[in-house]
Short mmCIF file of C-alpha atoms (C1' of nucleotides) in Angstrom, two decimals:
data_model
loop_
_atom_site.label_atom_id
_atom_site.label_comp_id
_atom_site.label_asym_id
_atom_site.label_seq_id
_atom_site.Cartn_x
_atom_site.Cartn_y
_atom_site.Cartn_z
CA MET X 1 0.12 0.31 -0.17
CA ALA X 2 1.21 3.80 -0.66
CA GLY X 3 2.85 5.47 1.94
CA ARG X 4 1.37 8.25 3.71
CA GLN X 5 4.84 10.20 3.29
CA ASP X 6 3.66 11.79 -0.48
CA MET X 7 0.79 14.51 0.80
CA VAL X 8 1.42 17.46 2.69
CA ILE X 9 1.96 17.77 5.91
CA TRP X 10 -1.63 18.62 6.88
CA MET X 11 -2.63 15.76 6.12
CA ARG X 12 -0.10 13.60 8.13
CA PRO X 13 -1.62 12.70 11.84
CA GLU X 14 0.62 14.71 14.05
CA GLN X 15 0.78 12.09 16.40
CA ALA X 16 0.45 8.03 17.28
CA ALA X 17 -2.81 7.39 19.24
CA VAL X 18 -0.34 4.71 20.89
CA GLY X 19 3.02 3.70 21.94
CA ARG X 20 5.29 5.98 23.87
CA PRO X 21 4.37 9.82 23.39
CA ALA X 22 6.18 12.23 21.54
CA GLU X 23 7.91 14.78 23.77
CA ARG X 24 8.00 17.70 21.33
CA SER X 25 4.99 18.55 18.39
CA ARG X 26 5.07 20.50 15.26
CA ALA X 27 4.68 23.53 16.12
CA GLU X 28 7.75 24.00 18.60
CA ILE X 29 9.48 22.70 16.12
CA THR X 30 8.75 24.89 13.89
CA ALA X 31 8.80 28.26 16.46
CA ALA X 32 12.50 27.39 16.33
CA ALA X 33 13.32 27.24 13.19
CA VAL X 34 11.62 30.49 12.53
CA ALA X 35 13.67 32.03 15.42
CA LEU X 36 16.33 30.61 14.44
CA ALA X 37 16.04 32.00 10.46
CA ASP X 38 15.26 35.62 12.19
CA ARG X 39 18.27 35.15 14.15
CA GLU X 40 21.03 33.74 11.32
CA GLY X 41 18.86 33.23 8.03
CA LEU X 42 17.26 30.74 6.31
CA ALA X 43 20.64 29.16 5.42
CA ALA X 44 21.18 28.55 9.13
CA VAL X 45 17.64 26.61 9.28
CA SER X 46 19.35 22.95 8.37
CA MET X 47 17.96 19.54 11.06
CA ARG X 48 20.94 19.57 12.85
CA ARG X 49 21.03 23.56 13.72
CA VAL X 50 17.36 23.40 14.57
CA ALA X 51 17.73 20.06 16.80
CA ALA X 52 20.29 21.69 18.54
CA GLU X 53 18.66 24.82 19.01
CA LEU X 54 16.03 21.94 20.75
CA GLY X 55 18.78 20.19 22.40
CA THR X 56 17.86 17.43 20.77
CA GLY X 57 19.61 14.38 17.76
CA ALA X 58 19.46 15.90 14.14
CA ALA X 59 17.49 12.32 13.14
CA SER X 60 14.66 12.86 15.97
CA LEU X 61 13.56 16.18 13.71
CA TYR X 62 12.07 13.30 11.49
CA ARG X 63 9.29 11.93 13.87
CA TYR X 64 7.68 15.03 12.75
CA VAL X 65 8.48 16.07 9.43
CA ALA X 66 9.31 13.96 6.75
CA THR X 67 11.57 16.38 5.19
CA ARG X 68 13.18 19.08 5.33
CA ASP X 69 11.00 20.56 3.13
CA ASP X 70 7.96 20.03 5.38
CA LEU X 71 10.00 22.01 8.07
CA LEU X 72 9.88 25.25 5.57
CA ASP X 73 6.75 24.14 4.88
CA LEU X 74 5.75 24.73 8.42
CA MET X 75 7.72 27.83 8.84
CA THR X 76 5.50 30.12 6.01
CA ASP X 77 2.52 28.76 6.94
CA SER X 78 3.55 29.30 10.84
CA THR X 79 3.88 33.42 9.52
CA ALA X 80 0.49 33.51 7.94
CA ALA X 81 -1.22 33.01 11.93
CA GLY X 82 0.08 36.39 12.04
CA TYR X 83 -2.82 38.03 9.68
CA ASP X 84 -5.56 40.00 11.58
CA LEU X 85 -8.38 39.44 9.53
CA PRO X 86 -11.31 41.62 9.88
CA GLU X 87 -15.22 41.99 8.63
CA PRO X 88 -15.04 43.01 5.13
CA THR X 89 -15.95 46.34 4.56
CA GLY X 90 -17.16 46.27 1.20
CA ASP X 91 -14.55 48.53 -0.75
CA TRP X 92 -12.66 45.25 -2.39
CA LEU X 93 -9.97 47.09 -3.37
CA ALA X 94 -9.39 49.02 0.53
CA ASP X 95 -9.80 45.15 2.07
CA LEU X 96 -7.33 43.41 -0.13
CA VAL X 97 -4.58 46.46 0.30
CA GLU X 98 -5.38 46.24 4.47
CA VAL X 99 -4.04 42.60 3.46
CA GLY X 100 -1.43 43.75 1.52
CA ARG X 101 0.13 45.56 4.64
CA GLN X 102 0.10 43.08 6.69
CA ALA X 103 1.81 41.34 4.15
CA ARG X 104 4.50 43.29 3.92
CA ARG X 105 5.01 43.42 7.96
CA ILE X 106 4.67 39.74 8.11
CA MET X 107 7.67 39.64 6.00
CA ARG X 108 9.64 42.07 7.01
CA ARG X 109 9.24 40.94 10.39
CA HIS X 110 11.04 37.46 8.98
CA PRO X 111 13.12 38.80 6.09
CA TRP X 112 13.30 35.18 4.36
CA LEU X 113 9.85 34.73 4.04
CA PRO X 114 9.91 36.63 0.66
CA ALA X 115 11.98 34.26 -0.71
CA LEU X 116 10.54 31.19 0.53
CA VAL X 117 7.36 31.96 -0.56
CA THR X 118 8.11 32.66 -4.46
CA ALA X 119 10.68 29.37 -4.19
CA ARG X 120 7.56 27.29 -2.34
CA PRO X 121 3.81 28.78 -2.59
CA VAL X 122 2.00 26.87 -0.24
CA LEU X 123 -1.17 27.35 1.32
CA GLY X 124 -1.55 25.19 4.98
CA PRO X 125 -4.59 25.72 7.71
CA ASN X 126 -3.74 29.58 8.77
CA GLY X 127 -3.32 30.37 4.89
CA VAL X 128 -6.03 29.03 4.31
CA ASP X 129 -7.62 31.48 6.26
CA VAL X 130 -6.03 34.31 4.48
CA LEU X 131 -7.61 32.80 1.48
CA GLU X 132 -10.80 32.82 2.57
CA HIS X 133 -11.03 35.92 3.64
CA VAL X 134 -9.48 37.59 0.27
CA LEU X 135 -12.39 35.38 -1.35
CA GLY X 136 -14.94 36.79 1.29
CA VAL X 137 -13.80 40.33 -0.05
CA LEU X 138 -13.82 39.86 -3.26
CA ALA X 139 -17.50 37.77 -3.28
CA ALA X 140 -19.59 40.43 -4.86
CA GLN X 141 -16.66 41.04 -7.59
CA PRO X 142 -17.77 40.15 -10.70
CA ALA X 143 -14.21 38.34 -11.56
CA GLY X 144 -13.99 34.69 -12.13
CA ALA X 145 -13.13 32.21 -9.38
CA ALA X 146 -9.60 31.77 -10.71
CA ALA X 147 -8.96 34.85 -11.69
CA LYS X 148 -9.44 35.32 -8.13
CA LEU X 149 -6.91 32.87 -7.21
CA GLU X 150 -4.41 34.08 -9.21
CA ALA X 151 -4.75 37.67 -8.01
CA PHE X 152 -4.57 36.08 -5.10
CA ALA X 153 -1.07 34.38 -5.80
CA LEU X 154 0.30 37.78 -7.68
CA MET X 155 -0.56 39.86 -4.45
CA ASN X 156 2.20 37.58 -2.41
CA ALA X 157 4.63 37.58 -4.98
CA PHE X 158 4.28 41.10 -5.51
CA THR X 159 4.36 41.94 -2.06
CA ALA X 160 7.56 39.03 -1.78
CA VAL X 161 9.30 41.09 -4.31
CA PHE X 162 9.15 44.20 -3.06
CA VAL X 163 9.83 43.93 0.21
CA GLN X 164 13.09 41.98 -1.40
CA HIS X 165 13.75 45.16 -3.08
CA GLU X 166 12.77 46.88 -0.07
CA LEU X 167 15.36 44.77 2.14
CA GLY X 168 18.03 43.77 -0.47
CA GLY X 169 19.26 47.83 -0.43
CA GLY X 170 21.68 46.99 2.33
CA GLU X 171 22.66 43.58 1.18
CA PRO X 172 26.37 42.99 -1.01
CA ALA X 173 25.16 40.68 -3.94
CA THR X 174 22.84 44.00 -4.63
CA ARG X 175 26.02 46.49 -4.35
CA HIS X 176 28.19 44.48 -6.19
CA HIS X 177 25.38 44.25 -9.36
CA ALA X 178 24.49 48.35 -9.32
CA ALA X 179 28.27 48.47 -9.44
CA TYR X 180 27.60 46.28 -12.87
CA LEU X 181 25.24 48.32 -14.03
CA ARG X 182 27.35 51.78 -13.47
CA GLN X 183 29.57 49.31 -15.40
CA VAL X 184 27.28 49.43 -19.06
CA ALA X 185 26.15 53.07 -17.99
CA ALA X 186 29.21 54.45 -18.35
CA ALA X 187 30.61 52.60 -21.51
CA GLY X 188 28.15 54.46 -23.06
CA GLY X 189 25.81 51.45 -25.33
CA HIS X 190 23.03 52.33 -23.33
CA PRO X 191 21.64 55.08 -22.58
CA ARG X 192 18.26 55.35 -21.34
CA LEU X 193 19.78 52.63 -17.94
CA ALA X 194 22.23 55.93 -17.85
CA ALA X 195 19.59 58.27 -17.40
CA ALA X 196 17.22 56.11 -15.33
CA LEU X 197 20.27 55.16 -12.97
CA THR X 198 21.15 58.58 -12.13
CA GLU X 199 17.36 59.90 -11.67
CA ALA X 200 16.72 56.58 -9.36
CA ALA X 201 20.32 58.26 -7.34
CA ALA X 202 19.34 61.58 -7.17
CA PRO X 203 16.37 61.55 -4.03
CA ALA X 204 19.01 61.98 -1.59
CA ASP X 205 16.43 62.73 1.30
CA GLY X 206 16.16 59.79 3.57
CA PRO X 207 13.62 57.22 2.50
CA ALA X 208 11.64 56.95 5.37
CA ASP X 209 9.46 53.91 6.30
CA HIS X 210 6.55 55.67 5.92
CA ASP X 211 7.51 56.69 2.01
CA GLU X 212 7.99 52.62 1.17
CA ALA X 213 5.10 51.76 2.19
CA ASP X 214 2.88 54.39 0.88
CA ARG X 215 5.09 53.14 -2.46
CA TYR X 216 3.94 49.45 -1.75
CA GLU X 217 0.53 50.15 -1.31
CA ALA X 218 -0.13 52.51 -4.15
CA ALA X 219 1.45 50.29 -6.39
CA LEU X 220 -0.95 47.53 -4.86
CA ALA X 221 -3.43 49.12 -5.28
CA ARG X 222 -3.11 50.04 -9.04
CA VAL X 223 -2.20 46.44 -9.59
CA LEU X 224 -5.57 44.95 -8.13
CA ALA X 225 -7.35 47.10 -9.64
CA GLY X 226 -6.01 46.48 -13.14
CA LEU X 227 -6.41 43.06 -12.26
CA LEU X 228 -10.20 42.98 -10.61
CA THR X 229 -11.31 45.71 -12.27
CA PRO X 230 -13.89 44.75 -15.25
CA PRO X 231 -12.93 46.25 -18.51
CA ARG X 232 -15.03 48.89 -19.87
CA MET J 1 44.38 44.81 -1.16
CA ALA J 2 40.58 42.98 -2.14
CA GLY J 3 40.71 40.52 -4.55
CA ARG J 4 37.89 40.76 -7.63
CA GLN J 5 35.97 37.26 -6.21
CA ASP J 6 33.49 39.80 -4.73
CA MET J 7 31.84 41.34 -7.68
CA VAL J 8 29.77 40.05 -10.14
CA ILE J 9 30.78 37.73 -12.95
CA TRP J 10 30.40 40.04 -16.02
CA MET J 11 33.18 42.47 -14.36
CA ARG J 12 35.38 40.18 -14.14
CA PRO J 13 37.74 39.00 -17.30
CA GLU J 14 37.18 35.73 -18.72
CA GLN J 15 40.93 34.78 -19.68
CA ALA J 16 44.29 35.73 -18.62
CA ALA J 17 45.73 37.60 -20.95
CA VAL J 18 48.79 35.57 -20.46
CA GLY J 19 49.46 32.04 -19.19
CA ARG J 20 48.21 28.88 -20.61
CA PRO J 21 45.43 29.48 -22.46
CA ALA J 22 41.76 27.37 -20.83
CA GLU J 23 40.35 25.18 -23.18
CA ARG J 24 36.81 26.04 -22.41
CA SER J 25 34.85 29.19 -22.38
CA ARG J 26 32.63 30.58 -19.71
CA ALA J 27 30.14 30.63 -23.04
CA GLU J 28 30.18 26.59 -23.40
CA ILE J 29 30.55 25.94 -19.41
CA THR J 30 26.82 27.75 -19.50
CA ALA J 31 25.14 26.21 -22.36
CA ALA J 32 26.31 22.80 -20.95
CA ALA J 33 24.32 23.40 -17.53
CA VAL J 34 21.52 25.15 -19.83
CA ALA J 35 21.54 21.83 -21.42
CA LEU J 36 21.59 19.56 -18.42
CA ALA J 37 18.93 21.83 -16.31
CA ASP J 38 16.63 21.62 -19.09
CA ARG J 39 16.64 18.18 -19.54
CA GLU J 40 17.27 17.24 -15.56
CA GLY J 41 16.12 20.26 -13.93
CA LEU J 42 18.18 22.39 -11.92
CA ALA J 43 18.49 20.52 -9.01
CA ALA J 44 20.72 18.02 -11.50
CA VAL J 45 23.07 21.39 -12.32
CA SER J 46 26.28 20.47 -9.35
CA MET J 47 29.34 21.79 -10.03
CA ARG J 48 30.46 17.67 -10.78
CA ARG J 49 27.62 16.50 -12.59
CA VAL J 50 28.73 19.61 -15.78
CA ALA J 51 32.14 19.04 -15.37
CA ALA J 52 30.97 15.23 -16.10
CA GLU J 53 28.52 16.63 -19.15
CA LEU J 54 32.09 18.42 -20.46
CA GLY J 55 34.35 15.42 -19.90
CA THR J 56 36.65 17.24 -17.15
CA GLY J 57 36.79 17.39 -13.71
CA ALA J 58 34.92 19.27 -11.21
CA ALA J 59 37.05 21.49 -10.09
CA SER J 60 38.26 22.83 -13.40
CA LEU J 61 35.10 24.37 -13.39
CA TYR J 62 36.28 26.73 -10.72
CA ARG J 63 38.45 28.48 -13.01
CA TYR J 64 35.73 29.63 -15.18
CA VAL J 65 33.59 30.86 -12.52
CA ALA J 66 34.14 31.41 -8.82
CA THR J 67 31.13 29.65 -7.44
CA ARG J 68 28.05 27.91 -8.49
CA ASP J 69 25.51 31.28 -8.14
CA ASP J 70 27.96 32.12 -10.82
CA LEU J 71 27.15 29.73 -12.98
CA LEU J 72 23.30 30.02 -12.37
CA ASP J 73 23.53 33.84 -13.32
CA LEU J 74 25.35 32.94 -16.04
CA MET J 75 22.44 30.78 -16.84
CA THR J 76 19.59 33.14 -16.45
CA ASP J 77 21.30 36.02 -18.40
CA SER J 78 21.93 33.80 -20.89
CA THR J 79 18.38 32.76 -21.74
CA ALA J 80 17.59 36.40 -22.01
CA ALA J 81 20.04 35.82 -25.62
CA GLY J 82 16.42 34.96 -26.80
CA TYR J 83 14.70 38.30 -26.82
CA ASP J 84 14.07 39.38 -30.12
CA LEU J 85 13.71 43.20 -29.46
CA PRO J 86 12.23 45.32 -32.17
CA GLU J 87 11.71 48.79 -32.78
CA PRO J 88 9.04 50.56 -29.81
CA THR J 89 5.74 50.82 -32.31
CA GLY J 90 4.74 54.26 -30.27
CA ASP J 91 2.22 52.21 -28.08
CA TRP J 92 3.93 51.28 -24.94
CA LEU J 93 1.46 48.73 -23.47
CA ALA J 94 1.90 46.55 -26.53
CA ASP J 95 5.50 46.66 -27.03
CA LEU J 96 5.79 45.99 -22.99
CA VAL J 97 2.98 42.71 -23.55
CA GLU J 98 5.79 41.86 -26.60
CA VAL J 99 7.95 41.41 -24.23
CA GLY J 100 6.21 40.25 -21.87
CA ARG J 101 5.08 37.75 -24.81
CA GLN J 102 8.85 36.63 -25.10
CA ALA J 103 9.55 36.09 -21.81
CA ARG J 104 6.71 33.67 -21.42
CA ARG J 105 8.18 31.44 -24.29
CA ILE J 106 11.38 31.52 -22.62
CA MET J 107 10.42 30.69 -19.19
CA ARG J 108 8.69 27.44 -21.35
CA ARG J 109 11.35 27.23 -22.99
CA HIS J 110 13.39 26.11 -19.95
CA PRO J 111 11.39 25.15 -16.93
CA TRP J 112 13.54 25.96 -14.17
CA LEU J 113 13.66 29.75 -15.38
CA PRO J 114 11.00 30.46 -13.20
CA ALA J 115 12.52 29.47 -9.62
CA LEU J 116 16.09 30.90 -10.58
CA VAL J 117 14.88 34.41 -11.86
CA THR J 118 12.91 34.46 -8.78
CA ALA J 119 15.81 33.27 -6.13
CA ARG J 120 18.30 35.64 -7.94
CA PRO J 121 17.54 38.54 -9.34
CA VAL J 122 19.73 39.32 -11.99
CA LEU J 123 21.30 41.27 -14.82
CA GLY J 124 23.74 40.39 -16.82
CA PRO J 125 25.08 41.43 -20.32
CA ASN J 126 21.96 40.10 -22.57
CA GLY J 127 19.38 41.02 -19.03
CA VAL J 128 20.72 44.49 -19.55
CA ASP J 129 19.69 44.87 -23.22
CA VAL J 130 16.71 43.86 -22.01
CA LEU J 131 15.90 46.23 -19.58
CA GLU J 132 17.13 49.08 -21.89
CA HIS J 133 14.65 48.05 -24.99
CA VAL J 134 12.14 48.13 -22.17
CA LEU J 135 13.23 51.79 -20.72
CA GLY J 136 12.97 52.90 -24.20
CA VAL J 137 9.92 51.83 -24.86
CA LEU J 138 8.91 53.70 -21.82
CA ALA J 139 10.84 57.08 -23.17
CA ALA J 140 7.53 59.20 -23.33
CA GLN J 141 5.86 57.58 -19.97
CA PRO J 142 5.36 60.21 -17.41
CA ALA J 143 6.12 57.69 -14.52
CA GLY J 144 9.70 58.10 -12.98
CA ALA J 145 12.53 56.61 -13.24
CA ALA J 146 11.94 54.67 -10.04
CA ALA J 147 9.05 53.42 -11.24
CA LYS J 148 9.95 52.13 -13.99
CA LEU J 149 12.62 49.67 -12.57
CA GLU J 150 9.89 48.73 -10.18
CA ALA J 151 7.45 47.19 -13.57
CA PHE J 152 10.61 45.69 -15.27
CA ALA J 153 11.53 43.90 -12.05
CA LEU J 154 7.40 43.23 -11.25
CA MET J 155 6.82 42.03 -15.13
CA ASN J 156 9.98 39.77 -14.60
CA ALA J 157 8.10 38.34 -11.62
CA PHE J 158 4.69 38.55 -12.70
CA THR J 159 5.93 36.32 -15.72
CA ALA J 160 7.74 33.53 -13.79
CA VAL J 161 4.96 33.40 -11.26
CA PHE J 162 2.50 33.01 -14.13
CA VAL J 163 4.45 29.94 -15.67
CA GLN J 164 5.27 27.97 -12.33
CA HIS J 165 1.10 27.76 -12.35
CA GLU J 166 1.04 26.71 -15.73
CA LEU J 167 3.72 23.88 -16.12
CA GLY J 168 3.87 23.01 -12.26
CA GLY J 169 0.07 21.85 -13.25
CA GLY J 170 1.28 18.10 -13.47
CA GLU J 171 3.90 18.30 -10.80
CA PRO J 172 3.42 16.27 -7.90
CA ALA J 173 3.51 18.94 -5.72
CA THR J 174 0.69 21.06 -6.99
CA ARG J 175 -1.24 17.38 -6.74
CA HIS J 176 -0.58 17.05 -3.17
CA HIS J 177 -1.59 20.75 -2.36
CA ALA J 178 -4.82 20.29 -4.53
CA ALA J 179 -5.84 17.26 -2.47
CA TYR J 180 -5.51 18.37 0.75
CA LEU J 181 -7.27 22.05 -0.23
CA ARG J 182 -10.17 19.70 -0.88
CA GLN J 183 -9.88 18.46 1.80
CA VAL J 184 -9.96 21.50 3.71
CA ALA J 185 -13.29 22.23 1.64
CA ALA J 186 -14.79 19.40 2.05
CA ALA J 187 -14.65 19.95 6.00
CA GLY J 188 -16.60 22.45 5.68
CA GLY J 189 -15.78 25.72 7.91
CA HIS J 190 -14.15 27.32 4.28
CA PRO J 191 -17.11 28.03 1.97
CA ARG J 192 -15.53 30.52 -0.43
CA LEU J 193 -13.14 28.11 -0.87
CA ALA J 194 -14.78 25.57 -1.72
CA ALA J 195 -17.27 27.23 -3.94
CA ALA J 196 -13.59 28.75 -5.45
CA LEU J 197 -12.65 25.11 -6.28
CA THR J 198 -15.38 23.45 -7.96
CA GLU J 199 -15.72 26.38 -10.19
CA ALA J 200 -12.27 26.33 -11.15
CA ALA J 201 -12.14 22.98 -11.69
CA ALA J 202 -15.50 23.36 -13.99
CA PRO J 203 -13.90 24.60 -17.12
CA ALA J 204 -13.92 20.92 -18.97
CA ASP J 205 -12.67 21.75 -22.24
CA GLY J 206 -9.18 21.48 -23.10
CA PRO J 207 -6.96 24.44 -21.78
CA ALA J 208 -5.45 25.04 -25.20
CA ASP J 209 -2.08 26.87 -24.98
CA HIS J 210 -3.25 29.43 -26.77
CA ASP J 211 -6.19 30.19 -24.24
CA GLU J 212 -3.22 30.68 -21.54
CA ALA J 213 -1.31 32.76 -23.69
CA ASP J 214 -4.77 34.77 -23.57
CA ARG J 215 -5.22 35.14 -20.21
CA TYR J 216 -1.89 35.78 -19.49
CA GLU J 217 -1.03 38.59 -21.64
CA ALA J 218 -4.45 39.93 -20.97
CA ALA J 219 -3.82 40.11 -17.13
CA LEU J 220 -0.11 41.12 -17.58
CA ALA J 221 -1.76 43.79 -20.03
CA ARG J 222 -3.91 44.75 -17.36
CA VAL J 223 -1.18 44.92 -14.52
CA LEU J 224 1.18 47.12 -16.11
CA ALA J 225 -1.34 49.78 -17.08
CA GLY J 226 -2.76 50.17 -13.66
CA LEU J 227 1.13 50.16 -12.63
CA LEU J 228 1.82 52.66 -15.18
CA THR J 229 -1.24 55.08 -16.17
CA PRO J 230 -1.02 57.99 -14.56
CA PRO J 231 -4.15 58.31 -12.26
CA ARG J 232 -6.65 60.74 -13.57
"C1'" DG U 1 65.92 27.69 -24.61
"C1'" DT U 2 64.14 30.13 -20.55
"C1'" DC U 3 60.80 31.34 -17.75
"C1'" DA U 4 56.74 33.58 -15.09
"C1'" DT U 5 51.71 32.58 -15.40
"C1'" DT U 6 47.96 29.67 -16.53
"C1'" DC U 7 45.10 25.64 -16.49
"C1'" DG U 8 43.33 20.96 -15.41
"C1'" DC U 9 41.99 18.25 -12.01
"C1'" DG U 10 42.85 14.23 -7.85
"C1'" DA U 11 41.93 14.38 -3.62
"C1'" DA U 12 40.94 15.80 0.44
"C1'" DC U 13 37.63 18.57 3.92
"C1'" DG U 14 33.45 20.13 6.07
"C1'" DA U 15 28.68 20.58 5.52
"C1'" DT U 16 24.55 18.46 4.32
"C1'" DG U 17 19.84 15.46 4.11
"C1'" DT U 18 18.02 11.38 4.78
"C1'" DT U 19 18.19 6.11 7.04
"C1'" DC U 20 19.23 2.69 9.59
"C1'" DG U 21 18.71 -0.31 13.53
"C1'" DC U 22 18.11 -0.83 18.73
"C1'" DG U 23 17.71 0.45 23.36
"C1'" DA U 24 14.33 3.12 25.81
"C1'" DA U 25 9.84 4.41 26.96
"C1'" DC U 26 5.34 4.71 27.42
"C1'" DC U 27 0.02 2.43 26.84
"C1'" DG U 28 -4.18 -0.28 27.82
"C1'" DA U 29 -5.07 -4.51 28.53
"C1'" DG U 30 -5.50 -9.16 31.62
"C1'" DC K 1 1.90 -5.27 38.44
"C1'" DT K 2 2.97 -7.14 34.63
"C1'" DC K 3 3.85 -7.82 30.10
"C1'" DG K 4 2.86 -6.92 24.58
"C1'" DG K 5 2.52 -3.83 21.14
"C1'" DT K 6 4.00 0.21 19.76
"C1'" DT K 7 6.12 4.52 18.99
"C1'" DC K 8 9.92 7.77 20.39
"C1'" DG K 9 15.09 9.21 21.27
"C1'" DC K 10 18.97 9.28 18.67
"C1'" DG K 11 23.97 7.57 17.63
"C1'" DA K 12 26.39 6.11 13.34
"C1'" DA K 13 26.67 6.16 8.90
"C1'" DC K 14 25.75 7.65 3.34
"C1'" DA K 15 25.14 9.22 -0.14
"C1'" DT K 16 26.10 14.20 -2.21
"C1'" DC K 17 27.11 18.49 -2.26
"C1'" DG K 18 30.44 22.75 -2.80
"C1'" DT K 19 34.71 24.33 -2.90
"C1'" DT K 20 40.03 24.18 -1.70
"C1'" DC K 21 45.14 22.88 -1.81
"C1'" DG K 22 48.73 21.53 -4.38
"C1'" DC K 23 50.68 20.69 -8.53
"C1'" DG K 24 52.60 18.81 -13.00
"C1'" DA K 25 52.33 20.22 -17.33
"C1'" DA K 26 50.69 23.22 -21.12
"C1'" DT K 27 51.93 27.87 -22.44
"C1'" DG K 28 53.70 32.19 -25.39
"C1'" DA K 29 56.49 35.97 -24.53
"C1'" DC K 30 60.93 37.55 -24.88
#
DNA sequence: GTCATTCGCGAACGATGTTCGCGAACCGAG
DNA sequence: CTCGGTTCGCGAACATCGTTCGCGAATGAC
């Protein structure tokens, strides 16, 4: 008979009904992994490191999780518990932007999240609640179900890309990348790029978080309006 | 003095001016890696496998590439050579959608590309040409340079997410994921989700590639129009 | 021909995800 | 209270990975 390993982790029972009871829980392991990722980045989340964080052996984790990817899925969904989902107000666009605002807040609190959700978009119990809320907000909208699901996926991806740009500003890789772009611009073959780079580097006033948030919400509103408003 | 390793690969000289000449080139190694990824997926692109594909030792690759990530960057940029960039027509939206159409074609030809560009968005010589073209198309548009660069990044991310959904239809992970969503829907606590799933699964007529392409281009046009059209 | 310099690459290092196997721990039945 | 069935914790091992080291061989400039 086929094993139970080949399904999403939330379809497998957490504890066996009989036998020696487990000393830890999925939630406990997930919390340790999230704390570790917050502190040292996603690359530090190895089975051995997480186990050490819990004071156990690496092999023990496989009693709770079939694979490392399962653990990453648990981490992703656990962050979705941080949403506060109020009743729809009737203004679907404003309600969606509010969801986006919270997504941005959560992703900024967990800098590893954008990379994870783009690499493995996954819906666990908490993520499903968010999706249900979004579908409720869009209930009166004339778009099809497929379009609404797509809009939800795109909203997450858009937020992830945006936050990655925000947080990556000081990252070395981005700096080196910028150095290459400046070299290309200086070479002369790409005048539009050269102009764009000097113009984009112009606003020397400190980019407060307030401005970034406004830019994010404005862009998200435009994208969502473009996606979900019926063509005239 | 600081080494030269800590910069984007395209800022380092490909060949030394003196000494024994190299037997291979970056382009050759990149091509081998791309062919391997096309055939067996991105996970198969290890230094040893790529070297074996070329009939050399794994350590030899480090004469051409400082790190595996450098090789991935080369792969990404090499696919950007596949764009055909015609003169702008004057209709910026149509021109941008044409770029998106080509991006989708290229990503479908290289199924590993969406994951790679979302994980490591990078601009090499070919990518820079595409960006220059996009900036040329948007030259008359009243948006700021930062907004245009953001639109370019978002266009790529949007296309990657879309293609990933398209190609992921048959992937096991997506199937298992769908099984979980159906279970949640059947449990009863998420009526909107249940309705959306049944409605989205309804169109039993064969979803030809034509339909997918139209849906992609329509959605992209809406997103871009929302992002780059000045508010009224 | 000499020499500085680079190239190719076998071998090794450290780290990773995962599996195996077994002794210990637990619960319910008798 | 004992015993049997079952699960748990986890040390050890395996395969594989990215990367480094070191040295003989190849090369072009003079």
